[in-house]
Short mmCIF file of C-alpha atoms in Angstrom, two decimals:
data_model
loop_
_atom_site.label_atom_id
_atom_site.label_comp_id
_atom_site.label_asym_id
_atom_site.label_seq_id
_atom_site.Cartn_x
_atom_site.Cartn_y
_atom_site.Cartn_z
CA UNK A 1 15.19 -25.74 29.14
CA UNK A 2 13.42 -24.34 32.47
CA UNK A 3 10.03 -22.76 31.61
CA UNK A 4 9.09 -20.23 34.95
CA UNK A 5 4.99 -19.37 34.86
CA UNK A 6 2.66 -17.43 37.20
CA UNK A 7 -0.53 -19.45 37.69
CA UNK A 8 -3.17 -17.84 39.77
CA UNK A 9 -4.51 -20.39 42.79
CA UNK A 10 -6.16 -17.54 44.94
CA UNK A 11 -2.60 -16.07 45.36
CA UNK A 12 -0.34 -16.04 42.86
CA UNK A 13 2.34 -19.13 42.35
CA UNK A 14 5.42 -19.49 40.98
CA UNK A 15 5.22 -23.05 38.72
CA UNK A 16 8.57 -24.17 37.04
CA UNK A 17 8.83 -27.12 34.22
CA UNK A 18 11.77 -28.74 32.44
CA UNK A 19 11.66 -29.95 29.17
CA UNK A 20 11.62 -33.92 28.83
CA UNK A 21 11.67 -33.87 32.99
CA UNK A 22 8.41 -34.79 35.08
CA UNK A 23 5.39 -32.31 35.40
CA UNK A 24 5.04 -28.24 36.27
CA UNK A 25 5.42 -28.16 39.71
CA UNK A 26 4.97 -25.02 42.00
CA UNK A 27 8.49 -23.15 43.89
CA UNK A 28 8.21 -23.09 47.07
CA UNK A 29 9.10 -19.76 49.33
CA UNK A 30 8.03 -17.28 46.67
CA UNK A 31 4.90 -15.80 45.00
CA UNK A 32 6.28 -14.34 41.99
CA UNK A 33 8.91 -14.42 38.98
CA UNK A 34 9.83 -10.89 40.66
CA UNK A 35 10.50 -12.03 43.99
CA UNK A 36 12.65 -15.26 42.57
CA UNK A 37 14.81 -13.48 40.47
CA UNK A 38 14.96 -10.99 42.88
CA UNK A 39 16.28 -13.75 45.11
CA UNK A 40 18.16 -15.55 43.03
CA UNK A 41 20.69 -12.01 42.31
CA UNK A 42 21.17 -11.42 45.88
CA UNK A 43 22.04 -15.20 46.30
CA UNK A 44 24.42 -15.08 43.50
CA UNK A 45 22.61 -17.79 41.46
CA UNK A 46 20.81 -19.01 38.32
CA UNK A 47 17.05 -18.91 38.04
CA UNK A 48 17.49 -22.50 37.88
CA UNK A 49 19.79 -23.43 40.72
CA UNK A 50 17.78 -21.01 43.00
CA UNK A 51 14.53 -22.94 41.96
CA UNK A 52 16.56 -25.46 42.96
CA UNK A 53 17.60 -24.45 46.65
CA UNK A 54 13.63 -23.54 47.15
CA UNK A 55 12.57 -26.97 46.81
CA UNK A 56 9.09 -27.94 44.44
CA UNK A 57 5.76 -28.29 45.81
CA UNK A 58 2.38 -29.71 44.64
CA UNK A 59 1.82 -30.59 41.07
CA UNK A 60 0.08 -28.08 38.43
CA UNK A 61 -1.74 -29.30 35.25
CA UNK A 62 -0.84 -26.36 33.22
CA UNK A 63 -3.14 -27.06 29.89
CA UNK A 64 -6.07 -27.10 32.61
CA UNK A 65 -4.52 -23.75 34.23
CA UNK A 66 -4.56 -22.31 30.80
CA UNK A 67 -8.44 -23.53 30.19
CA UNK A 68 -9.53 -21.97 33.04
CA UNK A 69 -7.88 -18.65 32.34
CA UNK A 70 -5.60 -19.19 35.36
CA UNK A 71 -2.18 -18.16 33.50
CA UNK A 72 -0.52 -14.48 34.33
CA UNK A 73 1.91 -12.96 32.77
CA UNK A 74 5.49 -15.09 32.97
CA UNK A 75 6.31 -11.86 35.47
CA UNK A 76 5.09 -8.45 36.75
CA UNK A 77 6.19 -5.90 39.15
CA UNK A 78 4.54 -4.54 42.56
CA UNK A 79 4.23 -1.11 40.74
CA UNK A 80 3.33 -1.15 36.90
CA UNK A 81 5.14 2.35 36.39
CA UNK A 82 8.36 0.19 37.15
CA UNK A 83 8.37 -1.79 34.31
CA UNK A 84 9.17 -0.36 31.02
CA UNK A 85 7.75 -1.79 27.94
CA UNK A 86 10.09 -0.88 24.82
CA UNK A 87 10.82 -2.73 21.42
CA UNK A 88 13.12 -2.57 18.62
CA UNK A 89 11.81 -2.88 14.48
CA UNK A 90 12.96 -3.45 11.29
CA UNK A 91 15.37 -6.41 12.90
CA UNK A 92 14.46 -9.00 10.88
CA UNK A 93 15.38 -10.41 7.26
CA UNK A 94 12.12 -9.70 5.97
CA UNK A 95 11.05 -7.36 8.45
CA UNK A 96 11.37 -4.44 5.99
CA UNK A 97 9.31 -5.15 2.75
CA UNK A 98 5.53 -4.64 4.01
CA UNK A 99 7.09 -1.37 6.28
CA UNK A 100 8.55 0.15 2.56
CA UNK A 101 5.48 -0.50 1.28
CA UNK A 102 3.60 1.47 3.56
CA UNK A 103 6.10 4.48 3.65
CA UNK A 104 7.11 4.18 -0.25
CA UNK A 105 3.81 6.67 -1.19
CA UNK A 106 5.81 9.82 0.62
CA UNK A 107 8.65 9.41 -1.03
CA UNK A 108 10.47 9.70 -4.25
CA UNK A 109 10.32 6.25 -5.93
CA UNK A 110 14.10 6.64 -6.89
CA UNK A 111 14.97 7.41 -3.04
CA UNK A 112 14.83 4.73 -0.69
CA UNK A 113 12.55 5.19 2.57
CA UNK A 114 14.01 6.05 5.77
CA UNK A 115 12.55 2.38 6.73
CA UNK A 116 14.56 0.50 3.98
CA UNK A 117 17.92 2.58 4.51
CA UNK A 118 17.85 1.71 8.24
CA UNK A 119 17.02 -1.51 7.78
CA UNK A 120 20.11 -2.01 5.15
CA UNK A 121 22.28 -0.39 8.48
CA UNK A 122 21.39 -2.93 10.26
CA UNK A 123 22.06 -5.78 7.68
CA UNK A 124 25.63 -4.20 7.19
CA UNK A 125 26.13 -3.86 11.26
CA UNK A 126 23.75 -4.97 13.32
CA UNK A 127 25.71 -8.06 14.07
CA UNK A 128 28.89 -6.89 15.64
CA UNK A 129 32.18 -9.01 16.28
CA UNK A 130 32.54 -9.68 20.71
CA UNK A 131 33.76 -6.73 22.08
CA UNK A 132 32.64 -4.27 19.18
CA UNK A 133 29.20 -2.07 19.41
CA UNK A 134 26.74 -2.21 16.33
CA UNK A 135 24.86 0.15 14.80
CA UNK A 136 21.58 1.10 16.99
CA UNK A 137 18.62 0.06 15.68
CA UNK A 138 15.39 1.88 15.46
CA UNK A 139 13.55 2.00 18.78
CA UNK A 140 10.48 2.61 20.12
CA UNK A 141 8.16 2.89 23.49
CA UNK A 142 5.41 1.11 24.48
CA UNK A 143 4.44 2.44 27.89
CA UNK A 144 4.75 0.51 31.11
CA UNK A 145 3.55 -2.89 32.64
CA UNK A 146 -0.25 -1.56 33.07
CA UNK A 147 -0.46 -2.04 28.97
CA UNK A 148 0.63 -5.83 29.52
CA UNK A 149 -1.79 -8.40 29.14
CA UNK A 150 -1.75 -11.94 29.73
CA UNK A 151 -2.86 -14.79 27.50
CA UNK A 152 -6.82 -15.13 27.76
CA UNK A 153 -6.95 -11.35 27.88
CA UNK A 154 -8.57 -9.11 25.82
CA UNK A 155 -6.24 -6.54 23.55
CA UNK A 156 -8.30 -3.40 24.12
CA UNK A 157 -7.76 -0.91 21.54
CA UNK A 158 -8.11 2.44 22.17
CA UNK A 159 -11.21 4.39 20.80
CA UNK A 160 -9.31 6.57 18.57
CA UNK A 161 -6.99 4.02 16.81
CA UNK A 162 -7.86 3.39 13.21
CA UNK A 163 -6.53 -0.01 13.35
CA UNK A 164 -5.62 -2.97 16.01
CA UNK A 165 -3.09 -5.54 14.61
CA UNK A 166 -0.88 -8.05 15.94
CA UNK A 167 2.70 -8.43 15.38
CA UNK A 168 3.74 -12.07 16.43
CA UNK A 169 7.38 -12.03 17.73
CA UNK A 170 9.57 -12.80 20.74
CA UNK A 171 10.12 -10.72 23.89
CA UNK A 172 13.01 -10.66 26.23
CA UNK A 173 12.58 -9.96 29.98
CA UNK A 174 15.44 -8.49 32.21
CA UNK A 175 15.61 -6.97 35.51
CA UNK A 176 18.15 -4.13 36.95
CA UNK A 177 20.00 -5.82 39.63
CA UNK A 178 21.44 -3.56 42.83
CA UNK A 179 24.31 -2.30 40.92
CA UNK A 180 22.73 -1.53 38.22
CA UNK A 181 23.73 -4.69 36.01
CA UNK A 182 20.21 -5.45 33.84
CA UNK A 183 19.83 -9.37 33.91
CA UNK A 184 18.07 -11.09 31.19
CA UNK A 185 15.41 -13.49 32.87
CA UNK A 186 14.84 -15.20 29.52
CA UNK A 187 12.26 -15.32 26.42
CA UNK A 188 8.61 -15.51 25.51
CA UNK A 189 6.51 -15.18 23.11
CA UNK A 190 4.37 -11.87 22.35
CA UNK A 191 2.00 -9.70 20.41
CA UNK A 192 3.34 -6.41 20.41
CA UNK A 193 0.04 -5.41 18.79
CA UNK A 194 0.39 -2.12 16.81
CA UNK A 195 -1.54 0.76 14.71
CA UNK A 196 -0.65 -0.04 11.56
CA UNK A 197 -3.12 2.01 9.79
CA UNK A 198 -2.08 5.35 12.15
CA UNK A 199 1.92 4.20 11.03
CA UNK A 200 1.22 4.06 7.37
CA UNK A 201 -0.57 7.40 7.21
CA UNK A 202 3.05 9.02 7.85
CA UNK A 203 5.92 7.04 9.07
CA UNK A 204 6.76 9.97 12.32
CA UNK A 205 3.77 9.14 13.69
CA UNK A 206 5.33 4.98 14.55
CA UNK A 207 5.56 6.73 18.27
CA UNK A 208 1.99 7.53 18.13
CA UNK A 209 1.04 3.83 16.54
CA UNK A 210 2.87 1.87 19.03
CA UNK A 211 1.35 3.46 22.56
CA UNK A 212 -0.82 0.38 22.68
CA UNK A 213 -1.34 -2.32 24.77
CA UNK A 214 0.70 -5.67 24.21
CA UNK A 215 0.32 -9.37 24.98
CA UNK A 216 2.90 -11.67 26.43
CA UNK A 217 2.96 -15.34 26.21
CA UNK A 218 2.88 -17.37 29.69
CA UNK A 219 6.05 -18.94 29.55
CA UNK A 220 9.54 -17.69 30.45
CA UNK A 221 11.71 -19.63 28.94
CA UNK A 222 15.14 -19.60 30.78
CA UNK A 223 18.28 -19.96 28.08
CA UNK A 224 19.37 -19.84 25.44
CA UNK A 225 16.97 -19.82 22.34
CA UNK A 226 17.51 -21.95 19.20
CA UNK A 227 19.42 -19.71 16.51
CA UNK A 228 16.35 -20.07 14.75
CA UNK A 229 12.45 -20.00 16.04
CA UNK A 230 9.59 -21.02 13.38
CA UNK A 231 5.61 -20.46 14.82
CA UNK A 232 2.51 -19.44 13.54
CA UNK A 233 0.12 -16.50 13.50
CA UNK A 234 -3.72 -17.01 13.17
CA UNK A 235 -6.62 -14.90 13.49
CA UNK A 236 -10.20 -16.32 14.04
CA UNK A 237 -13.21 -14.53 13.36
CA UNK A 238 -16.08 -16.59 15.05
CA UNK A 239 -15.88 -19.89 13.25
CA UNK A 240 -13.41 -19.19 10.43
CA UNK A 241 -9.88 -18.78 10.26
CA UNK A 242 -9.39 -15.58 7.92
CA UNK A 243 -5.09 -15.43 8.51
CA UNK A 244 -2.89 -17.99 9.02
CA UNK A 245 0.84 -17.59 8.24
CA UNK A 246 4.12 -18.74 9.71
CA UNK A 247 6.43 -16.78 10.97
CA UNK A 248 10.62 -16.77 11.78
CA UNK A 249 12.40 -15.02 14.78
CA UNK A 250 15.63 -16.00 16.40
CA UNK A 251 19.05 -14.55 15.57
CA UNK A 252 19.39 -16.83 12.24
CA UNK A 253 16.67 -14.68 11.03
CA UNK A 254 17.69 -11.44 12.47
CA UNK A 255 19.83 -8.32 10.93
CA UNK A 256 20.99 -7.83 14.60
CA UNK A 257 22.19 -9.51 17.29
CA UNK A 258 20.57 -9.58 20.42
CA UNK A 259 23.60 -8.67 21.97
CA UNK A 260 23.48 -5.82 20.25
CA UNK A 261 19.78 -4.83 20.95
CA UNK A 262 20.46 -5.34 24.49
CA UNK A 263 23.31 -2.89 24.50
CA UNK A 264 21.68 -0.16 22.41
CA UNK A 265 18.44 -0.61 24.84
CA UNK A 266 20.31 -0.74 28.36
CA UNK A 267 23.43 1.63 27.27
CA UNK A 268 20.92 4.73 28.70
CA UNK A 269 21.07 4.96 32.59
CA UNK A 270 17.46 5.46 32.61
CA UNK A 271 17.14 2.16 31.93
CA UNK A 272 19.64 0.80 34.35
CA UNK A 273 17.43 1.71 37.67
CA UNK A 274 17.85 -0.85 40.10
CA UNK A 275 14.46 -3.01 40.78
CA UNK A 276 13.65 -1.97 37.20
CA UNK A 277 11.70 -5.03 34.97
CA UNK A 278 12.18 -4.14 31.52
CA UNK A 279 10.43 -6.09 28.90
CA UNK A 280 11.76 -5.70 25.09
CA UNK A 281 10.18 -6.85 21.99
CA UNK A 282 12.61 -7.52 18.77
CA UNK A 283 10.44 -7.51 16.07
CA UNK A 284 8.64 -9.23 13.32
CA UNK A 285 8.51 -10.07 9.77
CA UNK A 286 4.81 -11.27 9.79
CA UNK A 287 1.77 -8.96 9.95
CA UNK A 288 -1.58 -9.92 8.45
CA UNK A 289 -1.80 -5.91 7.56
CA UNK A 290 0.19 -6.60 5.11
CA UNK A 291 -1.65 -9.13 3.68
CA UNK A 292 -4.81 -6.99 3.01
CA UNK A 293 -6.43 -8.00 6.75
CA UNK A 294 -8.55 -5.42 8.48
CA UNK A 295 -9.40 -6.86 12.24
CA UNK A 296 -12.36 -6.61 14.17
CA UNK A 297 -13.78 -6.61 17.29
CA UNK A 298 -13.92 -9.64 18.70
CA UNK A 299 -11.58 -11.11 16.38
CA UNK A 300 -8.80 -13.80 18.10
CA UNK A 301 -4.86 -13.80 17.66
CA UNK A 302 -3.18 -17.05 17.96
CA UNK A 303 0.43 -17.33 18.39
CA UNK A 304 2.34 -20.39 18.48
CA UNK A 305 6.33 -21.17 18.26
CA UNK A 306 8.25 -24.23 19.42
CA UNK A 307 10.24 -24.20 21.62
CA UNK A 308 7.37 -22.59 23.72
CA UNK A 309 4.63 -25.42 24.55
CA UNK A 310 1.60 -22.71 25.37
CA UNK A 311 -0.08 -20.62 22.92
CA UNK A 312 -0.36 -16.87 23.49
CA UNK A 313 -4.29 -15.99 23.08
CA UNK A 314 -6.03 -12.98 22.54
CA UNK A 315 -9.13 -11.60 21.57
CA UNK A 316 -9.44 -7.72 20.10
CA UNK A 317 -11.84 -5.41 21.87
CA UNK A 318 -12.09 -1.57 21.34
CA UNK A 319 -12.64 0.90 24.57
CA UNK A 320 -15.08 4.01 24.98
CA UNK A 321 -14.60 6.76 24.05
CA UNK A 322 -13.44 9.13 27.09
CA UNK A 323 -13.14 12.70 26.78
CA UNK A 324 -9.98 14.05 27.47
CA UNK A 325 -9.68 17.93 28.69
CA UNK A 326 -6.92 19.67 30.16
CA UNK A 327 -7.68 22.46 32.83
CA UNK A 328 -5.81 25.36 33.86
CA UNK A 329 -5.10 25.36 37.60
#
């Protein structure tokens, strides 16, 4: 499997590793994931054969890269406001206990939440037969690639949030070619990071819990992912470990396909702009909210999967206040 990092030297590099196959090495020609996929569509090639035709350069010891807090995000784009950060929930086997329990208190206990009937859509059709569409699943925004943060960055939560917690799952990363085709560059791993506090109070306001920032893992992992993923999620608090839980992703473990995500994501034409990065998170069955965990500042999210060979690490900061007025021109 090809694994495609950004590793900041002074400028930015483009560092490629195979699994089983010598050391990370850096591409030569290029500066960024953008700029070789960008490449590699106009040349009518795989990431890996135009990886490939660049040639490899020097060396890169990426477990001293990631020490020295010299890992980026796996890719970016030139302007933030061009890549669209958007996920899909209640995807996963489990995905929709801790959710029901959080919306069951407005509701009838006879009825069945909103949450837990589209969750049972999704285990009746979220897995189409080739050529068929699936049901949609739910969906939700997360803003654009200035809410991205890499691993070794802070997750800033906003002053007014009544709650900062992670969601450990895996992320997809495509970009619109010229004609509009969206190509998946491949996997990593990521902390969508949520509001779960705000999204309990009353399930309508998910939109409002989810315009946060999020954290993506440093490795793009070019494939095809096992059918199913096993990791961890861990939260320090200074010298103690205070959650620690696996977790499961990966279609085996999913109520859709990720066929089907992709369609009901990239089916708008909005999201079909050419140059476009679009980065789309597909959910989770693990959150420590569930298990009774309030965070803190300066608490630290570990997450950890195989096949990925880097952690994605995070600590949890809260911004200032900043007063917000709207004037009449």
């Amino acid at each position: 499997m090809l694994r495609i990092l950004q590793v900041r030297d002074g400028d930015s590099q483009v560092v490629v590793a195979w699994d089983g196959v010598g050391s990370a090495r850096v591409v030569r020609g290029v500066t960024s994931t953008y700029e070789l996929a960008k490449d590699a569509i106009e040349a009518g090639q795989s990431l890996a054969e135009r990886v490939d035709a660049l040639g490899y350069g020097v060396e890169v010891d990426l477990e001293l890269a990631q020490r020295e807090g010299r890992l980026g995000l796996p890719v970016a784009h030139p302007d933030p406001a061009h890549f669209f950060v958007a996920g899909t929930g209640l995807t996963h086997l489990g995905s929709a206990d801790g959710r029901d329990k959080m919306h069951k208190a407005a509701q009838a206990a006879e009825k069945p939440t909103d949450s837990m009937r589209m969750f049972q859509m999704g285990v009746e059709g979220g897995k189409p037969a080739e050529g068929q569409e699936g049901v949609q699943p739910e969906w939700f925004y997360k803003g654009d690639g200035s809410q991205l943060r890499a691993t070794g960055e802070d997750l800033v939560s906003p002053a007014f949030a009544l709650d900062g917690g992670e969601e450990p799952e895996l992320a997809a990363i495509y970009l619109v070619g010229p004609d509009g085709t969206p190509y998946r560059l491949g996997f990593c791993l990521a902390n969508e990071f949520s509001d779960h506090v705000t999204e309990k109070g009353n399930y309508l306001w998910l939109a409002h819990s989810k315009l946060r920032q999020a954290a993506l893992g440093p490795e793009l992992l070019v494939g095809d992912l096992p059918q199913s993923v096993e990791g961890t999620s861990r939260i320090r608090r200074g010298d103690d470990v205070i959650f620690d839980k696996p977790f499961v992703s990966g279609e085996a473990n999913m109520s859709h396909s990720f066929a089907n995500l992709e369609h009901h994501n990239f089916k708008y034409d909005l999201f079909r702009r050419p140059g476009d990065l679009h980065v789309h998170f597909f959910g989770t069955a693990t959150l420590s909210f569930s298990e009774g965990v309030k965070t803190e500042p300066g608490d630290v999210f570990e997450i950890s999967a195989e096949p990925f060979k880097l952690p994605l690490v995070n600590r949890l900061t809260v911004a200032a206040a900043t007063p917000v007025s709207v004037r009449k021109l």
